[in-house]
Coordinates of C-alpha atoms and ligand atoms in Angstrom, one line a residue:
M1 CA 142.4 69.0 92.5
P2 CA 141.4 67.6 95.8
N3 CA 140.9 63.9 95.8
N4 CA 140.6 62.9 99.4
L5 CA 137.0 63.8 100.3
E6 CA 137.3 63.1 104.0
S7 CA 140.1 65.6 104.3
E8 CA 138.0 68.2 102.6
K9 CA 135.1 67.8 105.1
S10 CA 136.0 70.5 107.6
K11 CA 137.6 72.7 105.0
K12 CA 136.0 75.3 102.9
L13 CA 134.5 75.3 99.4
W14 CA 137.0 78.0 98.5
G15 CA 140.4 76.4 99.4
G16 CA 142.5 77.7 96.5
I17 CA 144.5 80.7 97.5
F18 CA 144.2 80.1 101.3
E19 CA 146.6 78.4 103.6
K20 CA 144.7 79.1 106.7
T21 CA 141.0 79.1 107.6
P22 CA 139.2 81.0 110.3
P23 CA 139.6 79.5 113.8
E24 CA 136.7 77.6 115.4
T25 CA 135.6 80.6 117.5
I26 CA 135.0 82.7 114.4
R27 CA 133.6 79.8 112.3
K28 CA 130.9 79.2 114.9
I29 CA 129.7 82.7 114.2
I30 CA 130.1 83.0 110.4
D31 CA 129.0 79.5 109.4
S32 CA 125.3 79.0 108.6
F33 CA 124.9 75.3 108.7
S34 CA 123.3 75.5 112.2
F35 CA 120.3 77.1 110.7
D36 CA 120.3 76.7 106.9
F37 CA 120.2 72.9 107.2
R38 CA 116.5 73.4 107.0
L39 CA 117.0 74.1 103.3
A40 CA 118.5 70.6 102.7
N41 CA 115.6 69.1 100.8
E42 CA 115.0 72.0 98.4
N43 CA 118.7 72.6 98.0
F44 CA 119.1 69.1 96.9
D45 CA 116.4 69.6 94.2
V46 CA 118.2 72.7 93.0
V47 CA 121.5 70.9 92.8
L48 CA 119.9 68.0 91.0
T49 CA 118.3 70.3 88.5
H50 CA 121.6 72.0 87.9
S51 CA 123.2 68.6 87.4
I52 CA 120.6 67.9 84.7
A53 CA 121.8 71.0 82.8
L54 CA 125.4 69.7 83.3
S55 CA 124.5 66.3 82.0
E56 CA 123.0 67.9 78.9
L57 CA 126.4 69.4 78.2
G58 CA 128.0 65.9 78.6
I59 CA 129.7 66.9 81.8
I60 CA 127.8 64.5 84.1
P61 CA 126.5 61.2 82.7
K62 CA 122.7 61.2 82.6
T63 CA 122.7 57.8 84.5
E64 CA 124.2 59.6 87.5
I65 CA 121.2 61.9 87.8
A66 CA 118.9 58.9 88.3
K67 CA 121.4 57.6 90.9
M68 CA 121.3 60.9 92.7
L69 CA 117.6 60.9 92.8
S70 CA 117.4 57.4 94.1
K71 CA 119.9 58.3 96.9
K72 CA 118.1 61.5 97.8
E73 CA 116.7 60.3 101.1
K74 CA 120.0 58.9 102.3
I75 CA 121.9 62.1 101.3
I76 CA 119.4 64.3 102.9
S77 CA 119.4 62.3 106.2
S78 CA 123.2 62.4 106.2
V79 CA 123.1 66.2 105.8
L80 CA 120.5 66.6 108.6
S81 CA 122.3 64.3 111.0
A82 CA 125.8 65.8 110.3
E83 CA 127.6 67.5 113.1
K84 CA 126.7 71.2 112.6
S85 CA 130.3 72.4 113.1
E86 CA 131.7 70.1 110.4
F87 CA 130.4 72.2 107.5
E88 CA 130.2 75.9 106.6
D89 CA 126.7 75.7 105.3
V90 CA 124.0 73.4 103.9
H91 CA 125.5 73.8 100.4
S92 CA 128.9 72.4 101.3
A93 CA 127.3 69.6 103.4
L94 CA 125.2 68.6 100.4
E95 CA 128.2 68.7 98.1
F96 CA 130.1 66.5 100.4
F97 CA 127.4 63.8 100.8
I98 CA 126.6 63.8 97.1
S99 CA 130.3 63.3 96.4
K100 CA 130.4 60.5 98.9
E101 CA 127.3 58.7 97.7
I102 CA 127.6 59.2 93.9
G103 CA 131.3 59.8 93.5
E104 CA 133.7 62.7 93.4
K105 CA 133.5 63.0 89.6
I106 CA 130.0 64.3 90.0
G107 CA 130.3 66.0 93.3
F108 CA 133.4 68.0 92.3
N109 CA 131.7 69.2 89.2
L110 CA 128.6 70.5 90.8
R111 CA 129.9 74.1 91.0
L112 CA 130.5 74.4 87.3
G113 CA 128.4 77.4 86.2
R114 CA 126.8 77.8 89.6
S115 CA 127.8 79.7 92.7
R116 CA 126.4 79.5 96.2
N117 CA 125.0 83.0 95.5
D118 CA 122.5 81.8 92.8
E119 CA 122.1 78.5 94.6
V120 CA 121.0 80.0 97.9
I121 CA 118.4 82.4 96.5
T122 CA 116.9 79.8 94.2
T123 CA 116.7 77.4 97.1
V124 CA 115.1 79.9 99.4
H125 CA 112.5 80.7 96.7
L126 CA 111.7 77.0 96.3
W127 CA 111.7 76.4 100.0
V128 CA 109.2 79.2 100.6
L129 CA 106.8 78.2 97.8
R130 CA 107.0 74.5 98.6
N131 CA 106.6 74.8 102.4
F132 CA 103.9 77.4 102.1
Y133 CA 101.9 74.9 100.1
S134 CA 102.5 72.0 102.4
S135 CA 102.5 73.7 105.8
L136 CA 101.4 77.3 106.0
L137 CA 98.5 77.2 103.6
P138 CA 96.7 74.4 105.4
A139 CA 97.1 76.2 108.7
I140 CA 95.9 79.5 107.2
K141 CA 92.8 77.7 105.7
K142 CA 92.0 76.1 109.0
T143 CA 92.1 79.5 110.7
A144 CA 89.9 81.1 108.0
V145 CA 87.4 78.3 108.4
S146 CA 87.4 78.6 112.2
I147 CA 86.7 82.3 112.0
L148 CA 83.8 81.6 109.7
E149 CA 82.4 78.8 111.8
S150 CA 82.6 81.1 114.8
A151 CA 80.5 83.8 112.9
N152 CA 78.0 81.0 112.1
R153 CA 77.8 79.7 115.6
N154 CA 77.3 83.1 117.1
F155 CA 74.7 84.3 114.7
G156 CA 71.8 86.1 116.4
I157 CA 73.7 87.5 119.4
I158 CA 73.6 91.3 119.6
I159 CA 76.3 93.2 121.2
P160 CA 77.3 96.9 121.2
L161 CA 79.9 98.1 118.7
Y162 CA 82.3 100.3 120.7
T163 CA 83.8 103.4 119.2
H164 CA 86.3 105.3 121.3
L165 CA 85.8 102.4 123.6
R166 CA 82.3 103.6 124.5
Q167 CA 79.1 101.8 123.5
A168 CA 78.1 103.2 120.1
Q169 CA 75.4 101.1 118.2
P170 CA 74.0 97.6 118.4
I171 CA 75.6 95.1 116.0
L172 CA 75.5 91.4 115.5
F173 CA 78.5 89.7 117.1
S174 CA 78.7 87.7 113.8
H175 CA 79.1 91.0 112.0
L176 CA 82.2 91.8 114.1
I177 CA 83.6 88.4 113.5
L178 CA 83.1 88.6 109.8
G179 CA 84.9 91.9 110.0
Y180 CA 87.9 89.9 111.3
L181 CA 87.5 87.4 108.5
E182 CA 87.5 90.2 105.9
G183 CA 90.8 91.5 107.4
F184 CA 92.2 87.9 107.4
I185 CA 91.2 87.4 103.8
R186 CA 93.1 90.5 102.8
C187 CA 96.2 88.9 104.6
V188 CA 95.7 85.8 102.5
E189 CA 95.4 87.8 99.3
R190 CA 98.6 89.6 100.3
F191 CA 100.4 86.3 100.7
R192 CA 99.1 85.2 97.3
D193 CA 100.4 88.3 95.6
T194 CA 103.8 88.1 97.3
L195 CA 104.2 84.5 96.5
K196 CA 103.8 85.3 92.8
R197 CA 107.1 87.3 93.0
F198 CA 108.9 84.2 94.4
D199 CA 108.0 82.4 91.2
V200 CA 111.3 83.2 89.5
C201 CA 114.3 81.0 88.8
H202 CA 117.7 82.5 89.6
L203 CA 119.9 79.6 88.4
G204 CA 122.2 80.9 85.7
S205 CA 123.1 84.0 87.6
G206 CA 126.2 82.4 89.0
A207 CA 128.1 84.5 91.4
G208 CA 126.4 87.6 90.0
S209 CA 127.4 88.2 86.4
G210 CA 126.1 84.9 84.8
T211 CA 128.3 82.1 83.6
G212 CA 130.2 81.0 80.5
V213 CA 128.8 77.5 80.9
K214 CA 126.0 77.1 78.4
L215 CA 123.4 75.8 80.9
D216 CA 119.9 75.3 79.6
V217 CA 118.4 77.8 82.1
E218 CA 114.9 77.4 80.6
K219 CA 115.0 73.7 81.2
M220 CA 116.1 74.2 84.8
T221 CA 113.3 76.7 85.3
K222 CA 110.7 74.3 84.1
I223 CA 112.0 71.4 86.0
L224 CA 112.0 73.3 89.3
G225 CA 108.4 74.5 88.4
F226 CA 109.1 78.2 88.2
S227 CA 107.2 80.4 85.6
R228 CA 110.1 82.4 84.4
I229 CA 113.9 83.0 84.4
S230 CA 115.1 86.0 86.3
R231 CA 116.0 88.9 84.1
N232 CA 119.1 90.2 85.8
S233 CA 121.9 88.2 87.4
I234 CA 123.0 91.0 89.7
D235 CA 119.5 91.8 91.0
S236 CA 119.1 88.0 91.5
T237 CA 122.0 87.6 93.8
S238 CA 122.0 91.0 95.5
R239 CA 118.5 91.6 97.0
R240 CA 116.1 90.2 99.6
D241 CA 113.1 92.6 99.1
I242 CA 110.8 89.7 98.3
L243 CA 111.6 88.0 101.5
A244 CA 111.1 91.4 103.3
E245 CA 107.7 91.5 101.7
L246 CA 106.8 88.1 102.9
I247 CA 107.9 88.9 106.4
F248 CA 105.9 92.1 106.3
D249 CA 102.9 90.0 105.3
F250 CA 103.5 87.8 108.4
C251 CA 103.7 90.9 110.5
M252 CA 100.5 92.4 109.2
T253 CA 98.7 89.1 109.9
A254 CA 100.1 89.1 113.5
I255 CA 99.0 92.8 113.9
L256 CA 95.4 91.8 112.9
F257 CA 95.5 89.0 115.4
S258 CA 96.7 91.3 118.1
K259 CA 93.8 93.7 117.4
I260 CA 91.3 90.8 117.5
A261 CA 92.8 89.5 120.7
E262 CA 92.5 93.0 122.2
D263 CA 88.8 93.1 121.3
L264 CA 88.1 89.7 122.7
I265 CA 90.0 90.4 126.0
F266 CA 87.9 93.5 126.4
L267 CA 84.6 91.9 125.4
S268 CA 85.1 89.0 127.8
A269 CA 86.1 91.1 130.8
D270 CA 84.0 90.5 134.0
E271 CA 82.4 94.0 133.8
I272 CA 81.5 93.7 130.1
K273 CA 80.9 89.9 129.4
F274 CA 79.5 90.0 125.9
V275 CA 81.8 87.1 125.1
E276 CA 82.5 84.0 127.1
L277 CA 85.8 82.2 126.5
S278 CA 86.0 78.4 126.6
E279 CA 88.3 77.0 129.3
E280 CA 90.6 75.6 126.6
I281 CA 91.9 79.2 125.9
C282 CA 92.1 80.3 129.5
T283 CA 94.4 79.5 132.5
G284 CA 94.0 80.1 136.1
S285 CA 96.0 81.9 138.8
S286 CA 98.3 80.1 141.2
M287 CA 97.1 82.2 144.0
M288 CA 93.7 83.6 143.2
P289 CA 91.2 80.6 142.9
Q290 CA 88.6 82.6 141.1
K291 CA 90.7 83.8 138.2
K292 CA 90.1 82.8 134.6
N293 CA 92.8 84.5 132.6
P294 CA 92.7 85.0 128.8
D295 CA 96.4 83.9 128.4
V296 CA 96.0 82.6 124.9
L297 CA 94.5 85.9 123.8
E298 CA 97.2 87.9 125.6
L299 CA 99.9 85.9 123.8
M300 CA 98.1 86.3 120.5
R301 CA 98.3 90.0 121.2
G302 CA 101.9 89.9 122.6
K303 CA 103.5 87.8 119.9
S304 CA 102.9 90.5 117.3
A305 CA 105.7 92.5 118.9
R306 CA 108.4 90.1 117.6
F307 CA 107.0 90.4 114.1
V308 CA 107.6 94.1 114.1
G309 CA 111.1 93.2 115.1
F310 CA 111.4 90.7 112.2
V311 CA 110.4 93.4 109.7
S312 CA 112.7 95.9 111.2
S313 CA 115.6 93.3 111.0
I314 CA 115.1 92.3 107.4
L315 CA 114.7 95.9 106.3
S316 CA 117.8 96.9 108.2
L317 CA 119.7 94.0 106.6
E318 CA 118.7 95.1 103.1
K319 CA 119.3 98.8 103.7
G320 CA 122.4 100.2 102.2
L321 CA 123.8 96.9 100.9
P322 CA 125.8 97.3 97.7
S323 CA 125.0 95.4 94.5
G324 CA 126.6 92.0 94.3
Y325 CA 126.4 89.4 97.0
S326 CA 127.5 90.3 100.5
K327 CA 127.6 87.9 103.4
D328 CA 125.2 90.0 105.3
L329 CA 122.5 88.3 103.2
Q330 CA 123.1 85.0 105.0
E331 CA 121.3 86.5 108.0
D332 CA 118.0 86.6 106.1
K333 CA 117.4 83.0 106.8
I334 CA 117.6 83.4 110.6
I335 CA 114.8 86.0 110.3
L336 CA 112.8 84.0 107.8
F337 CA 112.8 80.8 109.8
E338 CA 112.0 82.5 113.1
A339 CA 109.2 84.5 111.5
W340 CA 107.9 81.3 109.7
D341 CA 107.8 79.3 112.9
E342 CA 106.1 82.0 114.9
I343 CA 103.4 82.7 112.3
K344 CA 102.6 79.0 112.4
N345 CA 102.3 79.1 116.1
L346 CA 100.1 82.2 115.9
L347 CA 97.8 80.6 113.3
T348 CA 97.3 77.7 115.7
L349 CA 96.5 80.1 118.5
A350 CA 94.0 82.0 116.4
E351 CA 92.3 78.8 115.3
S352 CA 91.8 77.7 118.9
V353 CA 90.6 81.2 119.9
F354 CA 87.8 81.2 117.2
D355 CA 86.8 77.7 118.2
G356 CA 86.4 78.9 121.8
I357 CA 84.5 82.2 121.7
Y358 CA 80.7 82.4 122.6
G359 CA 78.7 85.6 122.3
R360 CA 76.4 86.4 125.2
H361 CA 73.4 88.7 125.6
G362 CA 74.9 91.3 127.9
K363 CA 73.8 94.7 129.1
I364 CA 73.6 97.1 126.2
S365 CA 72.9 100.7 126.9
P366 CA 69.6 101.9 125.5
H367 CA 71.5 105.1 124.5
T368 CA 73.0 103.1 121.7
L369 CA 69.6 103.4 120.0
A370 CA 69.7 107.2 119.9
T371 CA 71.0 107.3 116.3
D372 CA 68.2 105.1 115.1
F373 CA 65.7 107.4 116.7
A374 CA 67.3 110.5 115.2
E375 CA 67.4 109.0 111.8
T376 CA 63.7 107.9 112.0
L377 CA 62.7 111.3 113.2
S378 CA 64.5 113.0 110.4
L379 CA 63.2 110.7 107.7
S380 CA 59.5 110.5 108.9
K381 CA 59.0 114.0 110.0
K382 CA 61.1 115.4 107.1
I383 CA 63.2 117.5 109.4
D384 CA 66.9 118.0 108.8
Y385 CA 69.2 115.7 110.6
R386 CA 71.0 118.4 112.5
T387 CA 67.7 119.3 114.2
A388 CA 66.7 115.7 114.7
H389 CA 70.1 115.1 116.4
K390 CA 69.5 118.1 118.7
I391 CA 66.0 117.0 119.6
T392 CA 67.2 113.4 120.5
G393 CA 70.1 114.7 122.5
K394 CA 67.9 117.0 124.5
E395 CA 65.5 114.2 125.3
L396 CA 68.4 112.0 126.4
K397 CA 69.7 114.7 128.6
E398 CA 66.4 115.7 130.2
K399 CA 64.6 112.4 130.4
G400 CA 67.5 109.9 130.3
T401 CA 65.9 107.9 127.5
I402 CA 64.8 108.3 123.9
P403 CA 61.0 109.0 123.6
Q404 CA 60.2 106.0 121.4
E405 CA 60.9 102.4 122.2
I406 CA 63.2 100.7 119.7
S407 CA 64.4 97.2 120.3
Y408 CA 68.0 96.1 119.6
E409 CA 66.6 93.7 117.0
D410 CA 64.8 96.6 115.3
S411 CA 67.9 98.6 115.4
I412 CA 70.0 96.1 113.4
K413 CA 67.1 95.3 111.1
R414 CA 66.8 99.0 110.3
K415 CA 70.3 99.0 108.7
V416 CA 69.9 98.6 105.0
T417 CA 73.3 99.4 103.3
P418 CA 75.0 96.4 101.8
Q419 CA 77.9 96.4 104.2
S420 CA 75.7 96.9 107.3
T421 CA 74.9 94.6 110.3
N422 CA 71.4 93.8 108.9
P423 CA 70.8 90.2 109.9
N424 CA 69.5 89.1 106.5
L425 CA 72.6 90.6 104.9
V426 CA 74.9 89.0 107.5
K427 CA 73.2 85.7 106.9
K428 CA 73.9 86.1 103.1
K429 CA 77.6 87.0 103.9
L430 CA 78.0 83.9 105.8
K431 CA 77.4 82.0 102.6
L432 CA 79.4 84.4 100.5
Y433 CA 82.4 84.0 102.7
R434 CA 82.3 80.3 102.4
N435 CA 82.6 80.7 98.6
I436 CA 85.2 83.4 98.9
I437 CA 87.4 81.1 101.1
E438 CA 86.9 78.1 98.9
D439 CA 87.8 80.0 95.7
L440 CA 90.8 81.8 97.2
F441 CA 92.4 78.7 98.6
K442 CA 91.7 76.8 95.4
D443 CA 93.4 79.6 93.4
I444 CA 96.5 79.6 95.7
S445 CA 96.8 75.8 95.8
R446 CA 96.5 75.6 92.0
F447 CA 99.4 78.1 91.8
L448 CA 101.6 76.4 94.4
E449 CA 101.1 72.7 93.7
K450 CA 103.6 72.7 90.9
F451 CA 106.3 73.3 93.5
S452 CA 105.5 70.2 95.5
E453 CA 108.2 67.6 95.9
E454 CA 105.9 65.1 94.2
N455 CA 105.5 67.2 91.1
F456 CA 109.2 68.0 91.0
N457 CA 110.1 64.3 91.2
A458 CA 107.6 63.5 88.4
R459 CA 109.1 66.2 86.2
V460 CA 112.7 64.8 86.8
K461 CA 111.5 61.2 86.1
K462 CA 109.8 62.3 82.9
Y463 CA 113.1 64.0 81.9
L464 CA 115.1 60.8 82.7
G465 CA 112.6 58.9 80.6
Ligands
LIG501 N1 125.4 80.7 103.4 C1 125.4 81.7 102.4 C2 124.1 82.5 102.4 O1 123.2 82.0 103.0 C3 125.5 81.1 101.0 C4 126.1 82.0 100.0 C5 127.5 82.2 100.3 N2 128.2 82.9 99.2 C6 129.4 83.4 99.3 N3 129.8 84.0 98.4 N4 130.1 83.3 100.5 O2 123.9 83.5 101.9

């Protein structure tokens, strides 16, 4: 039994049969502390919860749990400021500083009935749920609101819808923007559905087969805020498909943003100018004084490329791995953290884009009214649409215009189907989307708030009495 904590610091958690450890050159590559330190806070809560289960078995005195909780801030800040080369991973750093602050009797017992394999997956689940609530969800909501506000602000502006990148039919610019919002809401729903799968506690899985220590897994699950215990310890410790799903959700959101960016770059081009971009989302050229470049939009489009890479990386990591933990899985966090930070950046970009777009009355081709004319002809004269289409086309070819004057306003008002660009319907949708956004975010917040640090602390305090 080691009893000199300091001498343990730069060693491994697995000292037993080893006389040598990997040299510094290799450790630099295989150690994960340089990136998994970000898990410190949630990892602490997982360790604390496991300690509660140990205290129930009389292995750790209950009084020490309160001590641990009161020293949390100090322990976490020691972990975060520790030299990254001194520890293998965040788990060993935490164990070291808990032992230092609370005593080795506690610290050296923390691994009883728990392996880093179930520790890391439980911690990652808690990290995702908690940080989604505190950091991503507010950013996502801001973006949704900014899209809706932009649809409101631009109500009344008519632009052409392009199909095959040729002017097709008049639409309200707001209708196009609400189309973006519809896609974004689907992204948010996808997040909600994926996050539900994170709501599982893996403690009790140990290294992969469970443990002989009679931990109260149900109690640990409840304290951490999870809805249920995982059903299979091998599955718990072997797979990262849920992370892959989350990273796919990030990617799909980034892809939507890239398509929106492409639309807006096109619609704001000098030759087109149906959209004006505010100066806040443009930059100039160092050489050409006249240039106003849509850099923010271009990066909103360009950044999606890396997300395709993240999805490809996590799937490649998962592919072909055997059951039971393999060290490959450590790489998941590099992908997760990078994707996480990037999606946050993208959301900030998207919010500023929607704050800075203004529709303009530009030059719409009167030919975009041809369908309205053909439809009217067919309905009023009771002739089949094929003939009406032919007559309209012939007129366009011979005279260059349609025979009857239809205004762009008339054109959009003529549309009557529920999902159409009819202004009365679009106006109603503006209200509808406000409610959809409110309900959706309320629903997700309600689900996620139980994972907040505040609520976790309250549950621990209640347990301690
Ligand atoms: N740093 C490791 C990871 O992130 C922790 C689990 C290590 N487990 C092990 N058996 N070596 O996956």
